[in-house]
CSV table of C-alpha atoms in Angstrom, one decimal:
chain,number,residue,atom,x,y,z
A,545,UNK,CA,-0.1,0.1,0.0
A,546,UNK,CA,1.3,3.4,-0.9
A,547,UNK,CA,0.7,6.2,1.8
A,548,UNK,CA,0.8,9.6,0.4
A,549,UNK,CA,1.8,12.7,2.5
A,550,UNK,CA,0.1,16.2,1.9
A,551,UNK,CA,1.0,18.7,-0.8
A,552,UNK,CA,3.7,21.0,0.6
A,553,UNK,CA,5.1,18.6,3.1
A,554,UNK,CA,8.4,19.8,4.5
A,555,UNK,CA,10.8,17.1,3.3
A,556,UNK,CA,14.5,17.7,4.6
A,557,UNK,CA,17.5,16.6,6.6
A,558,UNK,CA,19.2,17.9,9.7
A,559,UNK,CA,22.7,18.4,11.2
A,560,UNK,CA,24.3,20.5,13.9
A,561,UNK,CA,27.1,23.0,13.6
A,562,UNK,CA,29.9,21.5,16.2
A,563,UNK,CA,29.4,17.9,14.7
A,564,UNK,CA,30.0,18.9,11.1
A,565,UNK,CA,31.6,22.1,10.5
A,566,UNK,CA,34.9,21.6,12.0
A,567,UNK,CA,37.0,25.1,11.4
A,568,UNK,CA,37.1,25.2,15.3
A,569,UNK,CA,39.2,28.3,15.3
A,570,UNK,CA,38.6,29.8,11.7
A,571,UNK,CA,37.6,33.4,11.2
A,572,UNK,CA,37.5,34.6,14.6
A,573,UNK,CA,35.4,31.9,16.2
A,574,UNK,CA,35.6,31.4,19.9
A,575,UNK,CA,35.7,28.3,21.9
A,576,UNK,CA,32.5,26.4,22.9
A,577,UNK,CA,32.2,23.7,25.6
A,578,UNK,CA,32.1,21.1,22.7
A,579,UNK,CA,35.5,22.2,21.8
A,580,UNK,CA,36.9,21.9,25.5
A,581,UNK,CA,34.9,19.1,26.8
A,582,UNK,CA,36.4,16.3,28.7
A,583,UNK,CA,36.5,13.1,26.9
A,584,UNK,CA,36.4,9.5,28.4
A,585,UNK,CA,37.2,7.9,24.9
A,586,UNK,CA,40.3,9.3,23.5
A,587,UNK,CA,40.2,6.9,20.5
A,588,UNK,CA,37.4,8.8,18.8
A,589,UNK,CA,37.9,12.1,16.9
A,590,UNK,CA,36.9,15.5,18.3
A,591,UNK,CA,35.3,18.3,16.5
A,592,UNK,CA,38.2,20.2,15.2
A,593,UNK,CA,37.7,19.2,11.7
A,594,UNK,CA,34.6,17.1,12.0
A,595,UNK,CA,33.5,16.7,8.3
A,596,UNK,CA,34.6,20.1,7.3
A,597,UNK,CA,31.1,21.3,6.4
A,598,UNK,CA,32.3,24.8,7.1
A,599,UNK,CA,34.5,24.7,3.9
A,600,UNK,CA,32.4,22.3,1.9
A,601,UNK,CA,28.9,23.4,2.7
A,602,UNK,CA,28.3,24.2,-1.0
A,603,UNK,CA,29.0,20.9,-2.0
A,604,UNK,CA,26.7,19.5,0.8
A,605,UNK,CA,23.8,21.7,0.1
A,606,UNK,CA,24.4,20.9,-3.9
A,607,UNK,CA,23.9,17.1,-2.7
A,608,UNK,CA,20.9,17.8,-0.6
A,609,UNK,CA,19.2,19.7,-3.5
A,610,UNK,CA,19.9,16.6,-5.6
A,611,UNK,CA,18.2,14.5,-3.2
A,612,UNK,CA,15.2,16.6,-3.4
A,613,UNK,CA,15.4,18.3,0.1
A,614,UNK,CA,12.9,21.1,0.8
A,615,UNK,CA,14.4,22.0,4.1
A,616,UNK,CA,17.9,22.1,5.4
A,617,UNK,CA,17.9,22.1,9.2
A,618,UNK,CA,21.3,23.2,10.6
A,619,UNK,CA,22.5,25.0,13.6
A,620,UNK,CA,24.3,28.3,13.9
A,621,UNK,CA,27.4,28.2,16.1
A,622,UNK,CA,27.0,30.9,18.8
A,623,UNK,CA,30.8,31.3,19.0
A,624,UNK,CA,31.1,32.2,15.4
A,625,UNK,CA,28.8,35.1,16.0
A,626,UNK,CA,29.9,36.2,19.5
A,627,UNK,CA,33.2,34.6,20.2
A,628,UNK,CA,33.0,35.3,23.8
A,629,UNK,CA,29.3,34.7,24.1
A,630,UNK,CA,28.5,38.3,24.4
A,631,UNK,CA,30.0,41.6,23.4
A,632,UNK,CA,31.7,42.4,20.2
A,633,UNK,CA,30.1,40.8,17.0
A,634,UNK,CA,32.2,38.8,14.7
A,635,UNK,CA,31.2,39.8,11.3
A,636,UNK,CA,33.1,37.1,9.6
A,637,UNK,CA,30.9,34.5,11.4
A,638,UNK,CA,27.8,36.4,10.3
A,639,UNK,CA,29.1,36.7,6.7
A,640,UNK,CA,29.6,32.7,6.6
A,641,UNK,CA,26.1,32.1,7.5
A,642,UNK,CA,24.7,34.6,5.0
A,643,UNK,CA,26.5,32.5,2.4
A,644,UNK,CA,25.0,29.3,3.8
A,645,UNK,CA,21.7,30.7,3.8
A,646,UNK,CA,22.3,32.0,0.2
A,647,UNK,CA,23.5,28.7,-0.9
A,648,UNK,CA,20.3,26.9,0.3
A,649,UNK,CA,17.9,29.5,-1.2
A,650,UNK,CA,19.9,29.3,-4.7
A,651,UNK,CA,19.0,25.6,-4.7
A,652,UNK,CA,15.4,26.0,-3.7
A,653,UNK,CA,16.0,24.9,-0.2
A,654,UNK,CA,14.4,26.6,2.9
A,655,UNK,CA,16.8,27.1,5.8
A,656,UNK,CA,15.5,26.1,9.0
A,657,UNK,CA,18.0,27.3,11.7
A,658,UNK,CA,18.5,25.9,15.1
A,659,UNK,CA,19.8,28.7,17.5
A,660,UNK,CA,21.5,26.5,19.9
A,661,UNK,CA,22.8,22.9,19.6
A,662,UNK,CA,24.7,21.9,22.9
A,663,UNK,CA,27.6,24.3,22.2
A,664,UNK,CA,27.5,27.1,24.9
A,665,UNK,CA,30.4,29.6,24.4
A,666,UNK,CA,33.1,28.5,26.9
A,667,UNK,CA,33.5,32.2,28.1
A,668,UNK,CA,30.0,31.8,29.4
A,669,UNK,CA,30.5,28.5,30.9
A,670,UNK,CA,33.5,30.0,32.8
A,671,UNK,CA,31.2,32.6,34.3
A,672,UNK,CA,28.5,30.1,35.4
A,673,UNK,CA,27.0,28.6,32.2
A,674,UNK,CA,23.3,28.0,32.4
A,675,UNK,CA,23.5,28.4,36.3
A,676,UNK,CA,23.7,32.1,35.6
A,677,UNK,CA,21.2,34.4,34.6
A,678,UNK,CA,24.0,36.2,32.6
A,679,UNK,CA,23.9,33.4,30.1
A,680,UNK,CA,20.0,33.9,29.7
A,681,UNK,CA,20.6,37.5,28.9
A,682,UNK,CA,23.6,36.8,26.6
A,683,UNK,CA,21.4,34.1,24.6
A,684,UNK,CA,18.7,36.6,24.1
A,685,UNK,CA,21.1,39.1,22.9
A,686,UNK,CA,22.5,36.4,20.5
A,687,UNK,CA,19.1,35.5,19.2
A,688,UNK,CA,18.2,39.1,18.5
A,689,UNK,CA,21.4,39.7,16.4
A,690,UNK,CA,20.8,36.5,14.1
A,691,UNK,CA,16.9,37.4,13.8
A,692,UNK,CA,18.0,40.9,12.7
A,693,UNK,CA,20.6,39.6,10.4
A,694,UNK,CA,18.8,36.7,8.8
A,695,UNK,CA,15.2,37.3,9.4
A,696,UNK,CA,14.5,38.6,6.0
A,697,UNK,CA,15.5,35.3,4.5
A,698,UNK,CA,14.8,32.7,7.3
A,699,UNK,CA,11.3,32.3,8.3
A,700,UNK,CA,11.3,29.1,10.3
A,701,UNK,CA,13.5,28.8,13.5
A,702,UNK,CA,14.1,26.5,16.2
A,703,UNK,CA,15.1,27.4,19.8
A,704,UNK,CA,17.4,25.1,21.9
A,705,UNK,CA,18.2,21.4,20.8
A,706,UNK,CA,17.2,18.8,23.3
A,707,UNK,CA,17.4,20.7,26.6
A,708,UNK,CA,15.9,17.6,28.3
A,709,UNK,CA,18.8,15.2,26.9
A,710,UNK,CA,21.3,17.9,27.7
A,711,UNK,CA,20.3,17.7,31.3
A,712,UNK,CA,19.4,14.0,31.7
A,713,UNK,CA,22.5,12.7,29.8
A,714,UNK,CA,24.7,15.4,30.8
A,715,UNK,CA,27.8,13.4,31.1
A,716,UNK,CA,27.4,12.0,27.5
A,717,UNK,CA,26.4,15.5,26.2
A,718,UNK,CA,28.7,17.8,27.9
A,719,UNK,CA,31.5,15.5,29.4
A,720,UNK,CA,30.6,16.3,33.1
A,721,UNK,CA,27.6,15.5,35.6
A,722,UNK,CA,25.4,18.4,36.8
A,723,UNK,CA,24.2,17.9,40.4
A,724,UNK,CA,20.4,17.7,40.6
A,725,UNK,CA,20.0,20.7,42.8
A,726,UNK,CA,21.8,22.8,40.0
A,727,UNK,CA,20.2,20.8,37.1
A,728,UNK,CA,16.7,22.3,37.4
A,729,UNK,CA,17.7,25.7,38.1
A,730,UNK,CA,19.2,25.2,34.6
A,731,UNK,CA,16.1,23.8,33.4
A,732,UNK,CA,14.5,27.0,34.2
A,733,UNK,CA,17.0,29.3,32.8
A,734,UNK,CA,17.0,27.2,29.6
A,735,UNK,CA,13.4,27.5,29.2
A,736,UNK,CA,13.3,31.3,30.1
A,737,UNK,CA,16.0,31.7,27.4
A,738,UNK,CA,13.6,30.0,24.9
A,739,UNK,CA,10.8,32.3,25.8
A,740,UNK,CA,13.0,35.2,25.1
A,741,UNK,CA,13.9,33.8,21.9
A,742,UNK,CA,10.2,33.3,20.9
A,743,UNK,CA,9.4,36.8,21.9
A,744,UNK,CA,12.3,38.2,20.0
A,745,UNK,CA,11.6,36.2,16.9
A,746,UNK,CA,7.9,37.5,16.6
A,747,UNK,CA,9.0,41.0,17.2
A,748,UNK,CA,12.0,41.0,14.6
A,749,UNK,CA,11.2,38.3,12.0
A,750,UNK,CA,8.2,39.3,9.6
A,751,UNK,CA,5.9,36.4,9.5
A,752,UNK,CA,8.5,34.4,11.6
A,753,UNK,CA,7.6,31.1,13.1
A,754,UNK,CA,9.6,29.3,15.9
A,755,UNK,CA,9.5,26.1,18.0
A,756,UNK,CA,11.1,24.2,20.7
A,757,UNK,CA,13.2,21.1,19.8
A,758,UNK,CA,13.0,18.5,22.7
A,759,UNK,CA,13.6,14.8,22.1
A,760,UNK,CA,10.2,13.3,22.9
A,761,UNK,CA,9.9,9.6,23.2
A,762,UNK,CA,7.0,8.0,24.8
A,763,UNK,CA,7.6,6.1,28.2
A,764,UNK,CA,6.2,2.7,28.5
A,765,UNK,CA,5.6,0.9,31.8
A,766,UNK,CA,7.6,-2.4,32.0
A,767,UNK,CA,4.5,-4.3,32.9
A,768,UNK,CA,1.0,-3.8,34.3
A,769,UNK,CA,2.1,-3.5,37.8
A,770,UNK,CA,0.7,-0.2,39.4
A,771,UNK,CA,4.1,0.9,40.5
A,772,UNK,CA,5.5,0.4,36.9
A,773,UNK,CA,2.7,2.5,35.4
A,774,UNK,CA,3.4,5.2,38.0
A,775,UNK,CA,6.9,5.0,37.2
A,776,UNK,CA,6.1,5.7,33.5
A,777,UNK,CA,4.0,8.6,34.4
A,778,UNK,CA,6.7,10.3,36.3
A,779,UNK,CA,9.5,9.8,33.7
A,780,UNK,CA,7.0,10.8,30.8
A,781,UNK,CA,6.6,14.2,32.9
A,782,UNK,CA,10.3,14.6,33.7
A,783,UNK,CA,11.7,13.5,30.4
A,784,UNK,CA,9.3,15.4,28.0
A,785,UNK,CA,6.1,17.0,29.2
A,786,UNK,CA,7.9,19.2,31.6
A,787,UNK,CA,9.6,20.8,28.5
A,788,UNK,CA,6.7,21.1,26.3
A,789,UNK,CA,4.2,22.3,29.1
A,790,UNK,CA,6.5,25.1,29.8
A,791,UNK,CA,7.1,25.9,26.0
A,792,UNK,CA,3.3,25.4,24.8
A,793,UNK,CA,1.2,26.2,27.9
A,794,UNK,CA,3.5,28.5,29.9
A,795,UNK,CA,3.2,26.2,33.3
A,796,UNK,CA,5.1,23.9,35.2
A,797,UNK,CA,4.2,20.2,35.0
A,798,UNK,CA,2.4,19.1,38.2
A,799,UNK,CA,4.2,15.8,38.3
A,800,UNK,CA,7.5,17.5,37.9
A,801,UNK,CA,6.7,19.9,40.7
A,802,UNK,CA,5.8,16.8,42.8
A,803,UNK,CA,9.1,15.1,41.9
A,804,UNK,CA,11.2,18.2,42.7
A,805,UNK,CA,9.4,18.6,46.0
A,806,UNK,CA,10.0,15.0,47.1
A,807,UNK,CA,13.8,15.7,46.1
A,808,UNK,CA,14.0,18.9,48.1
A,809,UNK,CA,14.8,20.9,45.1
A,810,UNK,CA,13.6,24.4,44.6
A,811,UNK,CA,13.9,26.7,41.6
A,812,UNK,CA,14.2,30.4,41.6
A,813,UNK,CA,11.2,31.9,39.5
A,814,UNK,CA,10.9,35.7,39.2
A,815,UNK,CA,7.7,37.7,38.6
A,816,UNK,CA,9.3,38.7,35.2
A,817,UNK,CA,9.7,35.0,34.4
A,818,UNK,CA,6.1,34.2,35.1
A,819,UNK,CA,4.9,37.1,32.9
A,820,UNK,CA,7.2,35.6,30.0
A,821,UNK,CA,5.9,32.1,30.5
A,822,UNK,CA,2.3,33.2,30.3
A,823,UNK,CA,2.6,35.6,27.1
A,824,UNK,CA,5.1,33.9,24.6
A,825,UNK,CA,4.3,30.7,22.9
A,826,UNK,CA,5.6,28.8,19.9
A,827,UNK,CA,4.2,28.5,16.5
A,828,UNK,CA,4.8,24.6,16.3
A,829,UNK,CA,6.8,21.9,17.9
A,830,UNK,CA,9.9,20.4,16.6
A,831,UNK,CA,10.3,16.8,17.6
A,832,UNK,CA,13.4,14.7,17.7
A,833,UNK,CA,12.6,10.8,18.1
A,834,UNK,CA,14.9,8.0,17.8
A,835,UNK,CA,13.1,5.1,19.8
A,836,UNK,CA,10.7,4.8,22.8
A,837,UNK,CA,11.7,4.5,26.5
A,838,UNK,CA,10.6,1.8,29.0
A,839,UNK,CA,10.9,1.9,32.8
A,840,UNK,CA,9.9,0.0,35.7
A,841,UNK,CA,9.8,0.8,39.6
A,842,UNK,CA,13.1,0.1,41.2
A,843,UNK,CA,12.1,-2.2,44.0
A,844,UNK,CA,15.7,-2.9,44.7
A,845,UNK,CA,17.8,0.2,44.7
A,846,UNK,CA,21.1,-1.6,45.0
A,847,UNK,CA,20.8,-3.2,41.6
A,848,UNK,CA,19.6,-0.2,39.3
A,849,UNK,CA,21.2,-1.9,36.2
A,850,UNK,CA,19.2,-5.0,36.4
A,851,UNK,CA,17.2,-5.4,33.1
A,852,UNK,CA,19.1,-3.0,31.1
A,853,UNK,CA,20.8,-4.1,27.8
A,854,UNK,CA,20.2,-1.0,25.7
A,855,UNK,CA,22.4,2.2,25.5
A,856,UNK,CA,19.6,4.6,26.1
A,857,UNK,CA,18.3,3.0,29.3
A,858,UNK,CA,21.4,3.0,31.0
A,859,UNK,CA,21.2,6.6,32.1
A,860,UNK,CA,17.6,6.2,33.5
A,861,UNK,CA,18.0,5.6,37.1
A,862,UNK,CA,16.3,7.3,40.3
A,863,UNK,CA,15.6,5.3,43.3
A,864,UNK,CA,12.0,5.8,44.4
A,865,UNK,CA,10.7,6.9,41.0
A,866,UNK,CA,11.9,4.7,38.0
A,867,UNK,CA,14.6,2.9,36.3
A,868,UNK,CA,15.4,2.1,32.7
A,869,UNK,CA,14.5,-1.3,31.5
A,870,UNK,CA,15.1,-2.9,28.1
A,871,UNK,CA,11.9,-3.5,26.1
A,872,UNK,CA,12.2,-7.2,25.1
A,873,UNK,CA,9.7,-6.7,22.3
A,874,UNK,CA,11.9,-4.4,20.3
A,875,UNK,CA,15.0,-5.0,18.0
A,876,UNK,CA,18.2,-3.2,18.4
A,877,UNK,CA,20.7,-1.4,16.3
A,878,UNK,CA,24.3,-2.2,15.9
A,879,UNK,CA,24.8,0.4,18.9
A,880,UNK,CA,22.3,-1.3,21.1
A,881,UNK,CA,19.6,1.4,20.7
A,882,UNK,CA,16.1,-0.1,20.5
A,883,UNK,CA,13.9,0.4,17.3
A,884,UNK,CA,10.3,1.3,17.8
A,885,UNK,CA,8.4,2.8,14.8
A,886,UNK,CA,5.0,2.2,16.7
A,887,UNK,CA,6.4,4.3,19.2
A,888,UNK,CA,6.7,7.1,16.9
A,889,UNK,CA,3.0,6.8,16.2
A,890,UNK,CA,2.1,6.8,19.8
A,891,UNK,CA,4.5,9.7,20.5
A,892,UNK,CA,2.9,11.9,17.7
A,893,UNK,CA,-0.7,10.8,18.9
A,894,UNK,CA,0.2,11.8,22.5
A,895,UNK,CA,1.8,15.3,21.4
A,896,UNK,CA,-1.4,16.0,19.2
A,897,UNK,CA,-3.6,15.0,22.3
A,898,UNK,CA,-1.9,17.3,24.8
A,899,UNK,CA,-0.9,20.4,22.6
A,900,UNK,CA,-2.9,20.3,19.3
A,901,UNK,CA,-0.1,22.3,17.3
A,902,UNK,CA,1.8,21.6,14.1
A,903,UNK,CA,4.5,19.4,14.5
A,904,UNK,CA,8.0,19.0,12.6
A,905,UNK,CA,10.2,15.9,13.1
A,906,UNK,CA,13.6,17.5,13.2
A,907,UNK,CA,15.5,14.2,14.1
A,908,UNK,CA,14.8,10.5,13.4
A,909,UNK,CA,17.7,8.1,12.3
A,910,UNK,CA,19.9,5.1,12.5
A,911,UNK,CA,23.4,5.1,13.6
A,912,UNK,CA,25.3,2.2,12.0
A,913,UNK,CA,28.7,0.9,10.7
A,914,UNK,CA,28.4,1.9,7.2
A,915,UNK,CA,30.9,0.7,4.8
A,916,UNK,CA,32.4,2.2,1.6
A,917,UNK,CA,32.8,-0.3,-1.1
A,918,UNK,CA,35.3,-0.4,-3.7
A,919,UNK,CA,33.0,0.8,-6.2
A,920,UNK,CA,32.2,3.8,-4.1
A,921,UNK,CA,28.8,2.6,-2.8
A,922,UNK,CA,27.3,2.5,0.6
A,923,UNK,CA,24.7,-0.5,0.9
A,924,UNK,CA,22.8,0.7,3.9
A,925,UNK,CA,19.5,-1.3,3.4
A,926,UNK,CA,19.2,-1.4,7.2
A,927,UNK,CA,18.8,2.3,7.3
A,928,UNK,CA,16.1,2.2,4.4
A,929,UNK,CA,14.2,-0.2,6.4
A,930,UNK,CA,14.3,1.9,9.5
A,931,UNK,CA,13.1,4.9,7.5
A,932,UNK,CA,10.4,3.2,5.6
A,933,UNK,CA,8.9,2.0,9.0
A,934,UNK,CA,9.0,5.2,10.6
A,935,UNK,CA,7.9,7.1,7.6
A,936,UNK,CA,4.8,4.6,7.5
A,937,UNK,CA,3.9,5.6,11.0
A,938,UNK,CA,4.3,9.3,10.0
A,939,UNK,CA,1.8,8.8,7.3
A,940,UNK,CA,-0.6,7.0,9.6
A,941,UNK,CA,-0.2,9.8,12.2
A,942,UNK,CA,-1.2,12.2,9.6
A,943,UNK,CA,-4.4,10.0,8.5
A,944,UNK,CA,-5.2,10.1,12.4
A,945,UNK,CA,-5.4,13.8,12.6
A,946,UNK,CA,-1.9,14.8,13.7
A,947,UNK,CA,-0.7,18.1,12.3
A,948,UNK,CA,2.6,16.6,11.0
A,949,UNK,CA,3.9,19.1,8.5
A,950,UNK,CA,7.5,18.1,7.9
A,951,UNK,CA,10.2,15.4,8.3
A,952,UNK,CA,14.0,16.3,8.6
A,953,UNK,CA,15.9,13.2,9.7
A,954,UNK,CA,19.3,12.8,11.3
A,955,UNK,CA,21.5,13.4,9.5
A,956,UNK,CA,22.0,15.0,6.2
A,957,UNK,CA,25.5,14.0,6.1
A,958,UNK,CA,27.9,11.7,8.3
A,959,UNK,CA,29.0,13.7,11.3
A,960,UNK,CA,30.9,13.1,14.5
A,961,UNK,CA,28.6,11.4,17.0
A,962,UNK,CA,28.8,13.2,20.3
A,963,UNK,CA,30.0,10.2,22.2
A,964,UNK,CA,30.7,7.6,19.5
A,965,UNK,CA,32.9,9.5,17.0
A,966,UNK,CA,32.9,8.8,13.3
A,967,UNK,CA,32.3,5.1,13.4
A,968,UNK,CA,28.6,5.8,14.1
A,969,UNK,CA,27.2,6.9,11.0
A,970,UNK,CA,23.8,8.5,10.4
A,971,UNK,CA,24.0,10.4,7.2
A,972,UNK,CA,22.4,10.0,3.7
A,973,UNK,CA,25.7,11.0,2.5
A,974,UNK,CA,29.0,9.2,3.4
A,975,UNK,CA,32.0,11.2,4.3
A,976,UNK,CA,35.2,9.3,3.9
A,977,UNK,CA,37.2,9.6,7.0
A,978,UNK,CA,37.7,7.7,10.2
A,979,UNK,CA,38.6,8.5,13.8
A,980,UNK,CA,42.5,9.2,13.1
A,981,UNK,CA,42.7,9.8,9.2
A,982,UNK,CA,40.9,12.8,7.8
A,983,UNK,CA,41.7,11.3,4.3
A,984,UNK,CA,40.2,13.6,1.6
A,985,UNK,CA,36.8,14.0,3.2
A,986,UNK,CA,35.3,12.8,-0.1
A,987,UNK,CA,31.4,12.6,-0.3
A,988,UNK,CA,29.5,9.5,-1.5
A,989,UNK,CA,25.5,9.4,-1.6
A,990,UNK,CA,24.6,6.2,0.1
A,991,UNK,CA,21.8,3.8,-1.1
A,992,UNK,CA,19.5,5.5,1.4
A,993,UNK,CA,20.1,9.0,-0.3
A,994,UNK,CA,18.6,7.5,-3.6
A,995,UNK,CA,15.7,5.9,-1.8
A,996,UNK,CA,14.8,9.0,0.0
A,997,UNK,CA,15.2,10.8,-3.2
A,998,UNK,CA,12.3,8.6,-4.5
A,999,UNK,CA,10.3,9.3,-1.4
A,1000,UNK,CA,10.6,13.0,-1.7
A,1001,UNK,CA,9.9,12.9,-5.5
A,1002,UNK,CA,6.7,10.7,-5.1
A,1003,UNK,CA,5.6,12.4,-1.8
A,1004,UNK,CA,4.7,8.9,-0.7
A,1005,UNK,CA,6.1,6.0,1.1
A,1006,UNK,CA,5.5,2.1,0.7
A,1007,UNK,CA,3.7,1.0,3.8
A,1008,UNK,CA,6.1,-1.2,5.8
A,1009,UNK,CA,3.7,-2.2,8.5
A,1010,UNK,CA,2.9,-5.8,8.6
A,1011,UNK,CA,0.0,-5.4,11.4
A,1012,UNK,CA,-3.2,-3.6,10.8
A,1013,UNK,CA,-4.1,-3.4,14.4
A,1014,UNK,CA,-5.4,-0.2,15.9
A,1015,UNK,CA,-5.2,3.0,13.7
A,1016,UNK,CA,-5.1,2.0,9.9
C-alpha cells in the first residue's frame, strides 16, 4: 500500500554546527564547551575538523538539492557570531551564515535554523554557564542579532536543541555531571531563554515562526504493575512533558513539581519569568525521535542496572521513582539502541492530544557501521528499512489527525557522534574519514540517499507495517 503525504510537506534533513563544521578556530570563532569538553574515550575524533562542512557547505547543499530536500535544518555556532558569548560581534561569522543561507536559497531549499545545539560559549561557561542569569541574557542578545541579520530570508526557527537530553544525559552530551540541585535551575534558565527567543522572533522576523526542539519519546511501563505504570507517568513528565508544558502552555508540569518537592529541590522563579511564561508561545513543535523508552519501579535500589541491555536505558535511574528497562519486544541497532516505529506513532498521537499544534520531526535516524565499497557505494538497506517503517507511522499519524507538517531526519551527512565519533554514521551522504585519518573527506551518496530521493519525488512511502491493528 502506498501512503501519500500532504501537498507542501516539508521534506528535509538535519545536522548541527559542532558535529559537522570543523574549522574550530577559523575566522574569529571562539571556543565552545564542545571544543573543550573532557573525553572519556580518546580513541574517537573530536570536532576540530569534523567533516569540514564549514568549507564544503556548497558541495553538501548541492547534494541535498539533488536528493530533493525542501528544507535543510542546521544550527548556527553561537561562538562564530559572538566569540565570547556576548560583546563584540564577529562579522566574519555572520557573513559565513549569510553564504550558507544564500546557497540554500539558490537551490530552492528552505533553511530552518537551530539557535543552539549543545555548544555554549566557553567564556559563558567560565562565568557560570546555564546556572547564571547572565547566560540567559546573553542568549537573548545572540538570538536578536541573528534574527535581525537573517530574518528577511529565514522564516522558520528552532530554539534550543534537546534541553531535556542535555540535562538528563549530561555526562554524554557535555562530558560532566550536573548535580540535581543545579540541574533544575538550569532547566528553568534554559526555558526562560527559549521564551525570550520566541518573543524576539515574533518581534523581529516578519511572519517568523519558531518552535522548541526537545527529544520526545513515549515512556512505556515495563509491566501492568501499578508501580511500573506510575514510574512511567513520572518519567514521561520529567523527560518530556515538563519541557513542552513550559513551552506550549507556560506552566510547570504538576508531576515535575511533585518530583522536585520530594527531592527537596527548589527553583528560583521571578515575577518577570512568570510574565514571560504566560505571554509568549511557539508556533509549532519540533520533535526529535529515535526510539521509545521503557521504565519500571526500582524495587531494589542496590541493583539499578538490572534488566538494562540497551544504550539509552543505562542513564535512566532514580531510586524511588523509575529505572530503565530494556523492552524485550523491540529489535536493537548495532549500537544497542532499540528500534520502535510504533512508538513514533504513539508519541505523535500523544503530542497531538496534549498540545494540538503543528509538528515537525527534526531528528529521526539510525546510527550504524556503514562501509564504503571499492565501487564507491554504501549499501545501507538497514537504514532504508528503518526510515520506511518510521515514515509509514508518520503517514498513519497524519491520517489520524496529527498535524505533522515536515520530516527532517538525522542526518543530512555523516557527522561526529557526540560520544561515538565517526564510527557511528547517520547520514544520507557518506564522508570518507575515520577517527584518526581525515583522508580527503570525499562525499558519497548512500543507497538510502537515492531511496529518500524517490520518497520525496513521489511524496509517498510504501507501507512497511505488517500489522493492521489499531489505527489503520
